[in-house]
C-alpha cells in the first residue's frame, strides 16, 4: 500500500509519521514552539524520507476550520495559543511539500484511526471521547466524521453539578463547571490537591469522575444513539473507571434506552498519528 | 410531480395526506385507537384517492426501529402505548396498500419537511427541536437524517437543575428532571399549577423555560455544531421565548463558540405530514 504522511499536532508536541498501517510506521517527534520553527522541522521530517509522500493528513489541536469549502479551510482559528491563531496550517504544509493535505481535529483523526484499524471498525455511527488535559469528542454520524458549522467541542456540554456533594467550582476558563471543567485531569488535580495518577483506586475521586463522565455520555447517547463509544485519554488509563462509568450510564438511562458498548481505544499511544495517516488515505 | 402519501402518526391522531408539496396536499385526520382500527381507516383514506399512491412516508411516534437493515425495521418498539408495542407499522401499510414505505420518527420527518420546503433548506447539518407534550429532536448530520443504534431521544439529556431556584422535581417518568422533565408543557403546568398558555408574557415561568431550553441547546451546539437550529412545538408558540432562548444560549457559550441561528419552523401545523410526504419522496 502507498505510504502517506500523518501529523498529530498537539499543544506541546507534533508527532509525525510516514507509513501505511499500525505495523508500518516511521515516527518522529517535534516540540510545538512557533509556527515557523515547528512547520520548518515538520517539513524537514517529511523531506528526509524518500520518496517524499504526496498526501498528508493532519489531526490538529484547535479550534480549527475543517470545512474544505471555506476560505479559511485548514486554519487554526480561535486557539488561546496566540502565535498559532489564524495560522494557515494546511496551506503551509501543502505549499512547503507540494502534497495534498487532509485536515481535521485531533479527536476526529483519532476516531478515524479507530474506525480504520481499532475499536470502531465496521461502524458508521460511533463516538470517540478522550479524557485528559481537556475532554474532547468526535466520531462518525451517517458514515462521515462529525462536522457542522465547524466541529464538535463536546467537552463543554453542561451537566448537573451538585455543589453540596462537590464544592469544586470547575476549571474551564469559559464555562467553569462544564463537563471538561469538572472532569478533565486538571480538575481532578484541582479538586483533590494531587494528580489523579497518585490517587488510589478506592479514592472517592473515581466515583465522582465516573458520575460526571456518565452524565455526559448518557446525554450523548440520547442525542446521537451511537453504536459504540470508544473512551480513552490519560484519565482513562485508570482501568477501574470503565465498569464504574458503564454502571452509572446504565443507571442514568434507567431502562428508557439501551446503552451501547463503552470500550477503550485499541491503537494506544499512536492513535492520533495513525488517525492522521488514515485521514491522508481519504484524499 | 408525482403525488405520494404521508402519515404523521401521533399518539392522539394520525394526519394522512396525499400530495406533492405544501400547496398540493389533500388531508385527513383519524383518531389513534387500536392499531387494527387506526390502520384500517388509514388504508381506507389512501384507497379512496385515485390513483392510489405507490410510495408512503410515515413519521411515527416511538420509540421505533428506523433501520432498513434490521429485522424489525418499521416497528414501533418500546412505546408505553401497549397496543402499539412491537407493532409492524410499516409492514401493515406496505401489505395493505402494496406501496413502498419510508419510515422514521415524527421529529426526523418534520426535520426533513423543513429541509425540503421550510427553515432548513440548503443545509446538511441542522437540528430540529420540538417543545410540547414532550421534547423531541432530530435533524441532519452529514446530509442524512440523524440515526444510529436507533434514533435520537434528545429530550432526555440531563441538564443542571438548581432545586433552590426551582424545587419542581421534574415530570419524566424515567429520569425525573431531564430536559423534558423540566421544560415540556406538562412540566410548566405541573410547576405553576396552570397551563403555559394562560401565563402572561412577563411571568417568571418563561425566563426559567428559556434557561432550561438554552442549557440543552448550548450542549447540542457543543456536540453537533449545527448550521442552524429550528425550534418549534406548542410551547414555542410563545413568541417571546425566542429572544430569551437566543440570549441565554449566547451567555452560556460565553464566547467560546458562536451560536448558530435559532429560528421557528416555517411549515406550521402541516410540518409533520409534509415531512412524511418528503420522506416518501426519498424512496
Tab-separated table of C-alpha atoms in Angstrom, chain B:
chain	number	residue	atom	x	y	z
B	1	UNK	CA	-44.660	15.984	-9.789
B	2	UNK	CA	-45.864	12.530	-8.739
B	3	UNK	CA	-48.140	12.552	-5.716
B	4	UNK	CA	-47.131	10.410	-2.769
B	5	UNK	CA	-48.664	9.574	0.598
B	6	UNK	CA	-47.695	10.814	4.042
B	7	UNK	CA	-48.733	9.720	7.537
B	8	UNK	CA	-47.949	11.772	10.625
B	9	UNK	CA	-48.655	9.166	13.273
B	10	UNK	CA	-49.191	10.779	16.658
B	11	UNK	CA	-50.342	9.395	19.984
B	12	UNK	CA	-53.792	11.007	19.724
B	13	UNK	CA	-54.355	11.264	15.959
B	14	UNK	CA	-52.997	10.292	12.567
B	15	UNK	CA	-52.780	13.031	9.938
B	16	UNK	CA	-52.812	11.482	6.472
B	17	UNK	CA	-52.131	13.265	3.209
B	18	UNK	CA	-51.749	12.708	-0.499
B	19	UNK	CA	-49.800	15.364	-2.326
B	20	UNK	CA	-46.507	16.628	-3.652
B	21	UNK	CA	-45.735	19.927	-1.860
B	22	UNK	CA	-47.129	22.408	0.702
B	23	UNK	CA	-49.706	23.832	-1.745
B	24	UNK	CA	-50.742	20.438	-3.127
B	25	UNK	CA	-51.975	18.499	-0.144
B	26	UNK	CA	-55.173	16.518	0.364
B	27	UNK	CA	-55.580	15.941	4.109
B	28	UNK	CA	-57.452	13.681	6.505
B	29	UNK	CA	-57.450	13.016	10.257
B	30	UNK	CA	-58.007	9.723	12.059
B	31	UNK	CA	-58.075	9.281	15.855
B	32	UNK	CA	-55.399	6.938	17.232
B	33	UNK	CA	-57.213	3.961	18.764
B	34	UNK	CA	-56.170	0.310	18.333
B	35	UNK	CA	-53.591	-0.496	15.653
B	36	UNK	CA	-56.209	-2.593	13.753
B	37	UNK	CA	-58.846	0.132	13.595
B	38	UNK	CA	-56.422	3.007	13.006
B	39	UNK	CA	-54.581	1.202	10.206
B	40	UNK	CA	-57.878	0.103	8.597
B	41	UNK	CA	-59.091	3.713	8.453
B	42	UNK	CA	-55.705	4.926	7.257
B	43	UNK	CA	-55.723	2.388	4.434
B	44	UNK	CA	-59.265	3.472	3.505
B	45	UNK	CA	-58.069	7.085	3.297
B	46	UNK	CA	-55.425	6.185	0.710
B	47	UNK	CA	-57.611	3.685	-1.222
B	48	UNK	CA	-60.281	6.368	-1.633
B	49	UNK	CA	-57.908	8.625	-3.553
B	50	UNK	CA	-57.268	7.528	-7.152
B	51	UNK	CA	-54.708	6.787	-8.424
B	52	UNK	CA	-53.667	5.085	-5.189
B	53	UNK	CA	-50.176	6.265	-4.229
B	54	UNK	CA	-47.288	3.856	-4.690
B	55	UNK	CA	-44.998	5.427	-2.064
B	56	UNK	CA	-45.914	6.389	1.512
B	57	UNK	CA	-43.785	8.092	4.149
B	58	UNK	CA	-44.514	7.569	7.840
B	59	UNK	CA	-43.310	9.870	10.610
B	60	UNK	CA	-44.231	7.980	13.743
B	61	UNK	CA	-44.410	8.375	17.496
B	62	UNK	CA	-41.993	5.952	19.111
B	63	UNK	CA	-39.555	4.672	20.023
B	64	UNK	CA	-39.342	2.954	16.635
B	65	UNK	CA	-36.885	0.920	14.579
B	66	UNK	CA	-35.897	3.095	11.598
B	67	UNK	CA	-33.039	0.880	10.367
B	68	UNK	CA	-33.897	-0.693	6.977
B	69	UNK	CA	-31.276	-3.405	7.592
B	70	UNK	CA	-32.926	-4.563	10.833
B	71	UNK	CA	-35.416	-7.472	11.023
B	72	UNK	CA	-37.768	-5.201	12.998
B	73	UNK	CA	-37.489	-2.235	10.578
B	74	UNK	CA	-40.717	-0.290	10.596
B	75	UNK	CA	-41.836	-1.479	14.008
B	76	UNK	CA	-42.944	0.675	16.902
B	77	UNK	CA	-40.807	-0.830	19.664
B	78	UNK	CA	-40.913	0.165	23.336
B	79	UNK	CA	-43.826	2.622	23.429
B	80	UNK	CA	-45.858	2.952	26.640
B	81	UNK	CA	-48.979	2.670	24.384
B	82	UNK	CA	-49.152	-1.081	24.899
B	83	UNK	CA	-51.437	-1.986	21.980
B	84	UNK	CA	-48.828	-0.474	19.627
B	85	UNK	CA	-45.778	-2.086	21.211
B	86	UNK	CA	-43.866	-4.290	18.734
B	87	UNK	CA	-46.397	-3.413	16.027
B	88	UNK	CA	-45.099	-3.745	12.462
B	89	UNK	CA	-46.409	-0.384	11.320
B	90	UNK	CA	-44.521	-0.083	8.036
B	91	UNK	CA	-45.307	-3.713	7.190
B	92	UNK	CA	-49.044	-3.241	7.782
B	93	UNK	CA	-49.181	-0.225	5.452
B	94	UNK	CA	-46.961	-1.877	2.826
B	95	UNK	CA	-49.003	-5.067	2.713
B	96	UNK	CA	-52.423	-3.417	2.782
B	97	UNK	CA	-51.668	-0.914	0.042
B	98	UNK	CA	-48.915	-2.586	-1.964
B	99	UNK	CA	-46.936	0.649	-1.580
B	100	UNK	CA	-43.277	1.217	-0.838
B	101	UNK	CA	-42.869	2.669	2.641
B	102	UNK	CA	-40.295	5.032	4.202
B	103	UNK	CA	-40.330	5.086	7.993
B	104	UNK	CA	-38.775	7.436	10.535
B	105	UNK	CA	-39.559	9.291	13.744
B	106	UNK	CA	-42.148	12.069	13.710
B	107	UNK	CA	-39.352	14.508	14.554
B	108	UNK	CA	-36.972	13.386	11.811
B	109	UNK	CA	-39.861	13.527	9.327
B	110	UNK	CA	-40.682	17.084	10.377
B	111	UNK	CA	-36.976	17.946	10.098
B	112	UNK	CA	-36.942	16.583	6.548
B	113	UNK	CA	-40.014	18.670	5.720
B	114	UNK	CA	-38.245	21.815	6.952
B	115	UNK	CA	-35.182	20.785	4.927
B	116	UNK	CA	-37.226	20.343	1.767
B	117	UNK	CA	-39.608	23.320	1.946
B	118	UNK	CA	-39.005	25.225	5.176
B	119	UNK	CA	-36.426	26.728	7.520
B	120	UNK	CA	-33.563	24.295	6.869
B	121	UNK	CA	-33.306	24.444	3.084
B	122	UNK	CA	-29.783	24.045	1.698
B	123	UNK	CA	-28.225	22.824	4.958
B	124	UNK	CA	-26.624	19.463	5.623
B	125	UNK	CA	-26.112	19.827	9.379
B	126	UNK	CA	-29.044	21.193	11.364
B	127	UNK	CA	-31.129	20.456	14.411
B	128	UNK	CA	-34.924	20.380	14.577
B	129	UNK	CA	-36.369	20.595	18.082
B	130	UNK	CA	-39.973	20.456	19.186
B	131	UNK	CA	-41.114	21.502	22.646
B	132	UNK	CA	-44.654	20.431	23.504
B	133	UNK	CA	-46.162	17.468	25.355
B	134	UNK	CA	-42.648	16.065	25.156
B	135	UNK	CA	-39.342	17.416	23.876
B	136	UNK	CA	-38.028	15.789	20.730
B	137	UNK	CA	-35.067	16.381	18.496
B	138	UNK	CA	-33.858	15.255	15.118
B	139	UNK	CA	-32.236	16.759	12.093
B	140	UNK	CA	-29.395	16.102	9.717
B	141	UNK	CA	-25.709	15.335	10.123
B	142	UNK	CA	-23.508	14.922	7.053
B	143	UNK	CA	-26.581	15.373	4.849
B	144	UNK	CA	-28.504	12.413	6.308
B	145	UNK	CA	-31.229	12.260	8.929
B	146	UNK	CA	-29.912	11.532	12.426
B	147	UNK	CA	-29.851	7.828	13.177
B	148	UNK	CA	-27.506	5.493	14.985
B	149	UNK	CA	-28.125	2.409	17.060
B	150	UNK	CA	-31.779	3.559	16.831
B	151	UNK	CA	-32.691	7.260	16.768
B	152	UNK	CA	-32.223	10.345	18.949
B	153	UNK	CA	-34.280	10.777	22.122
B	154	UNK	CA	-32.912	14.251	22.656
B	155	UNK	CA	-35.421	15.444	25.226
B	156	UNK	CA	-33.908	13.112	27.792
B	157	UNK	CA	-30.492	14.807	28.112
B	158	UNK	CA	-29.527	15.774	31.644
B	159	UNK	CA	-29.071	19.477	32.411
B	160	UNK	CA	-28.153	21.452	35.525
B	161	UNK	CA	-31.190	21.909	37.787
B	162	UNK	CA	-30.937	24.309	40.710
B	163	UNK	CA	-33.501	22.980	43.193
B	164	UNK	CA	-33.297	26.116	45.315
B	165	UNK	CA	-34.333	28.272	42.393
B	166	UNK	CA	-36.795	25.661	41.062
B	167	UNK	CA	-37.950	22.993	43.525
B	168	UNK	CA	-40.150	21.277	40.874
B	169	UNK	CA	-38.836	17.701	40.727
B	170	UNK	CA	-39.450	17.192	37.002
B	171	UNK	CA	-42.142	15.059	35.392
B	172	UNK	CA	-40.234	12.494	33.288
B	173	UNK	CA	-41.340	9.029	34.480
B	174	UNK	CA	-37.891	7.657	33.579
B	175	UNK	CA	-35.476	10.438	34.575
B	176	UNK	CA	-37.341	12.959	36.707
B	177	UNK	CA	-35.527	16.192	35.923
B	178	UNK	CA	-34.065	15.570	32.477
B	179	UNK	CA	-34.671	18.432	29.993
B	180	UNK	CA	-38.087	17.057	29.009
B	181	UNK	CA	-38.974	16.514	32.653
B	182	UNK	CA	-38.218	20.160	33.430
B	183	UNK	CA	-39.319	22.008	30.305
B	184	UNK	CA	-42.104	20.178	28.406
B	185	UNK	CA	-45.634	21.610	28.514
B	186	UNK	CA	-46.787	19.271	31.326
B	187	UNK	CA	-43.750	20.393	33.395
B	188	UNK	CA	-44.816	24.028	33.012
B	189	UNK	CA	-48.336	23.103	34.087
B	190	UNK	CA	-47.058	20.992	36.988
B	191	UNK	CA	-44.687	23.685	38.243
B	192	UNK	CA	-47.026	26.678	38.061
B	193	UNK	CA	-50.419	24.978	38.556
B	194	UNK	CA	-51.797	26.189	35.246
B	195	UNK	CA	-51.154	25.631	31.553
B	196	UNK	CA	-48.403	27.724	29.984
B	197	UNK	CA	-50.934	29.234	27.551
B	198	UNK	CA	-52.636	31.015	30.458
B	199	UNK	CA	-49.451	32.562	31.883
B	200	UNK	CA	-48.672	36.173	30.897
B	201	UNK	CA	-45.554	37.045	28.864
B	202	UNK	CA	-43.887	38.613	31.898
B	203	UNK	CA	-44.384	35.564	34.148
B	204	UNK	CA	-41.115	34.185	35.558
B	205	UNK	CA	-42.060	30.822	34.012
B	206	UNK	CA	-40.705	31.984	30.673
B	207	UNK	CA	-37.287	33.015	31.888
B	208	UNK	CA	-36.866	29.622	33.559
B	209	UNK	CA	-38.216	27.807	30.489
B	210	UNK	CA	-35.767	29.675	28.243
B	211	UNK	CA	-32.902	28.854	30.604
B	212	UNK	CA	-33.629	25.112	30.501
B	213	UNK	CA	-34.019	25.088	26.715
B	214	UNK	CA	-30.804	27.116	26.372
B	215	UNK	CA	-28.892	24.621	28.540
B	216	UNK	CA	-29.936	21.793	26.235
B	217	UNK	CA	-29.297	23.813	23.097
B	218	UNK	CA	-25.852	25.008	24.213
B	219	UNK	CA	-24.821	21.398	24.845
B	220	UNK	CA	-26.152	20.331	21.449
B	221	UNK	CA	-24.160	23.151	19.818
B	222	UNK	CA	-21.016	21.820	21.555
B	223	UNK	CA	-21.863	18.270	20.462
B	224	UNK	CA	-23.081	18.749	16.887
B	225	UNK	CA	-22.052	22.222	15.731
B	226	UNK	CA	-25.282	22.620	13.730
B	227	UNK	CA	-25.510	25.240	10.992
B	228	UNK	CA	-28.982	26.256	12.183
B	229	UNK	CA	-31.457	25.254	14.892
B	230	UNK	CA	-35.151	25.080	14.023
B	231	UNK	CA	-37.095	25.319	17.278
B	232	UNK	CA	-40.835	24.647	17.269
B	233	UNK	CA	-43.671	22.879	19.050
B	234	UNK	CA	-46.641	24.090	21.060
B	235	UNK	CA	-44.613	25.744	23.830
B	236	UNK	CA	-42.686	27.820	21.255
B	237	UNK	CA	-45.923	29.500	20.099
B	238	UNK	CA	-44.976	31.885	22.902
B	239	UNK	CA	-43.005	34.161	20.550
B	240	UNK	CA	-41.264	35.997	23.392
B	241	UNK	CA	-39.345	32.782	24.144
B	242	UNK	CA	-37.174	33.111	21.019
B	243	UNK	CA	-35.159	36.205	22.023
B	244	UNK	CA	-34.887	34.853	25.586
B	245	UNK	CA	-33.517	31.499	24.392
B	246	UNK	CA	-31.085	33.188	21.987
B	247	UNK	CA	-29.629	35.499	24.622
B	248	UNK	CA	-29.268	32.684	27.152
B	249	UNK	CA	-27.525	30.409	24.633
B	250	UNK	CA	-25.149	33.270	23.830
B	251	UNK	CA	-24.422	33.758	27.534
B	252	UNK	CA	-23.867	30.031	28.131
B	253	UNK	CA	-21.414	29.662	25.225
B	254	UNK	CA	-19.607	32.715	26.632
B	255	UNK	CA	-17.615	33.491	23.504
B	256	UNK	CA	-16.049	30.035	23.226
B	257	UNK	CA	-18.258	29.072	20.285
B	258	UNK	CA	-20.550	31.114	18.065
B	259	UNK	CA	-24.215	30.213	18.248
B	260	UNK	CA	-25.999	29.341	15.018
B	261	UNK	CA	-29.319	30.985	14.136
B	262	UNK	CA	-32.243	29.749	16.245
B	263	UNK	CA	-35.410	30.117	14.173
B	264	UNK	CA	-39.041	28.973	14.189
B	265	UNK	CA	-40.158	26.288	11.709
B	266	UNK	CA	-41.789	27.564	8.523
B	267	UNK	CA	-44.250	24.770	7.716
B	268	UNK	CA	-46.699	25.354	10.571
B	269	UNK	CA	-49.372	22.826	11.503
B	270	UNK	CA	-48.679	20.619	8.494
B	271	UNK	CA	-44.934	20.259	9.128
B	272	UNK	CA	-45.258	16.660	10.304
B	273	UNK	CA	-47.327	15.332	7.440
B	274	UNK	CA	-45.329	17.346	4.895
B	275	UNK	CA	-42.233	15.723	6.358
B	276	UNK	CA	-43.847	12.329	5.813
B	277	UNK	CA	-44.539	13.345	2.187
B	278	UNK	CA	-40.862	14.368	1.878
B	279	UNK	CA	-39.851	11.006	3.363
B	280	UNK	CA	-41.907	9.185	0.734
B	281	UNK	CA	-40.081	11.161	-1.957
B	282	UNK	CA	-36.745	9.694	-0.762
B	283	UNK	CA	-37.866	6.193	-1.839
